[in-house]
CSV table of C-alpha atoms in Angstrom, one decimal:
chain,number,residue,atom,x,y,z
L,1362,UNK,CA,13.2,20.3,-22.8
L,1363,UNK,CA,16.5,18.8,-21.6
L,1364,UNK,CA,17.1,16.5,-24.5
L,1365,UNK,CA,15.4,14.8,-27.4
L,1366,UNK,CA,15.6,11.1,-28.5
L,1367,UNK,CA,17.7,10.6,-31.7
L,1368,UNK,CA,14.9,8.9,-33.6
L,1369,UNK,CA,12.6,11.7,-32.7
L,1370,UNK,CA,15.0,14.4,-33.8
L,1371,UNK,CA,15.3,12.8,-37.3
L,1372,UNK,CA,11.5,12.2,-37.5
L,1373,UNK,CA,11.9,8.5,-37.6
L,1374,UNK,CA,9.4,7.7,-34.8
L,1375,UNK,CA,6.3,8.3,-36.9
L,1376,UNK,CA,3.5,9.5,-34.7
L,1377,UNK,CA,5.5,9.4,-31.5
L,1378,UNK,CA,8.1,11.8,-30.0
L,1379,UNK,CA,10.3,11.0,-27.1
L,1380,UNK,CA,11.8,13.9,-25.1
L,1381,UNK,CA,13.3,14.5,-21.7
L,1382,UNK,CA,11.9,17.3,-19.6
L,1383,UNK,CA,12.2,18.4,-16.1
L,1384,UNK,CA,8.9,18.4,-14.1
L,1385,UNK,CA,8.0,19.8,-10.7
L,1386,UNK,CA,6.3,17.0,-8.8
L,1387,UNK,CA,4.7,19.6,-6.5
L,1388,UNK,CA,2.5,20.7,-9.4
L,1389,UNK,CA,-0.3,18.8,-11.0
L,1390,UNK,CA,0.8,16.5,-13.9
L,1391,UNK,CA,-1.3,16.7,-17.0
L,1392,UNK,CA,-2.4,13.8,-19.2
L,1393,UNK,CA,-2.6,15.8,-22.5
L,1394,UNK,CA,-1.2,18.9,-24.1
L,1395,UNK,CA,-3.0,21.0,-26.8
L,1396,UNK,CA,-1.1,22.2,-29.8
L,1397,UNK,CA,-3.4,25.0,-30.8
L,1398,UNK,CA,-1.5,26.0,-34.0
L,1399,UNK,CA,-2.1,22.5,-35.4
L,1400,UNK,CA,-5.4,21.9,-33.7
L,1401,UNK,CA,-4.1,18.7,-32.0
L,1402,UNK,CA,-4.4,17.2,-28.5
L,1403,UNK,CA,-1.5,15.0,-27.7
L,1404,UNK,CA,-1.6,12.3,-25.0
L,1405,UNK,CA,1.4,12.3,-22.7
L,1406,UNK,CA,3.2,9.4,-21.1
L,1407,UNK,CA,5.5,9.9,-18.1
L,1408,UNK,CA,8.2,7.4,-18.4
L,1409,UNK,CA,9.8,6.4,-15.1
L,1410,UNK,CA,6.9,7.8,-13.1
L,1411,UNK,CA,4.9,4.7,-12.3
L,1412,UNK,CA,2.5,6.2,-9.8
L,1413,UNK,CA,1.0,9.2,-11.4
L,1414,UNK,CA,-2.6,10.1,-10.5
L,1415,UNK,CA,-4.5,11.9,-13.3
L,1416,UNK,CA,-7.4,12.7,-10.9
L,1417,UNK,CA,-5.4,15.0,-8.5
L,1418,UNK,CA,-2.3,15.2,-10.7
L,1419,UNK,CA,0.1,14.2,-8.0
L,1420,UNK,CA,2.9,11.6,-7.9
L,1421,UNK,CA,2.7,8.7,-5.5
L,1422,UNK,CA,-0.5,6.9,-6.3
L,1423,UNK,CA,-2.8,6.0,-9.2
L,1424,UNK,CA,-6.2,7.4,-9.9
L,1425,UNK,CA,-8.0,4.2,-8.7
L,1426,UNK,CA,-6.7,4.8,-5.1
L,1427,UNK,CA,-6.7,8.6,-5.1
L,1428,UNK,CA,-7.5,10.0,-1.7
L,1429,UNK,CA,-9.5,12.8,-3.3
L,1430,UNK,CA,-12.0,10.3,-4.8
L,1431,UNK,CA,-12.8,8.5,-1.6
L,1432,UNK,CA,-16.4,9.2,-0.7
L,1433,UNK,CA,-17.2,10.5,2.6
L,1434,UNK,CA,-20.2,8.9,4.4
L,1435,UNK,CA,-22.7,11.5,5.2
L,1436,UNK,CA,-23.6,11.7,8.9
L,1437,UNK,CA,-27.2,12.1,9.8
L,1438,UNK,CA,-28.2,13.1,13.3
L,1439,UNK,CA,-30.9,11.0,15.0
L,1440,UNK,CA,-33.6,12.5,17.3
L,1441,UNK,CA,-31.1,12.7,20.2
L,1442,UNK,CA,-28.6,14.7,18.1
L,1443,UNK,CA,-26.1,11.9,17.9
L,1444,UNK,CA,-24.4,11.3,14.6
L,1445,UNK,CA,-25.5,8.1,12.7
L,1446,UNK,CA,-23.2,6.7,10.1
């Protein structure tokens, strides 16, 4: 953690916390974090990162246009061995 919001540090945000962290955009971003000691699962929001994909976890596009979700049309060979799309 690099820094913490003043209202978060004095517990004035209620159910929300705002912290500044450094992240490696080469690694998969996660949508949630589990706090096992409390049995909680906390949802994360990445402020300032407007194109985060929670399918592949990469920065630069949203889940609805994730290249990993694009379906590949299966090719079926006809009787002459030619691919048919």
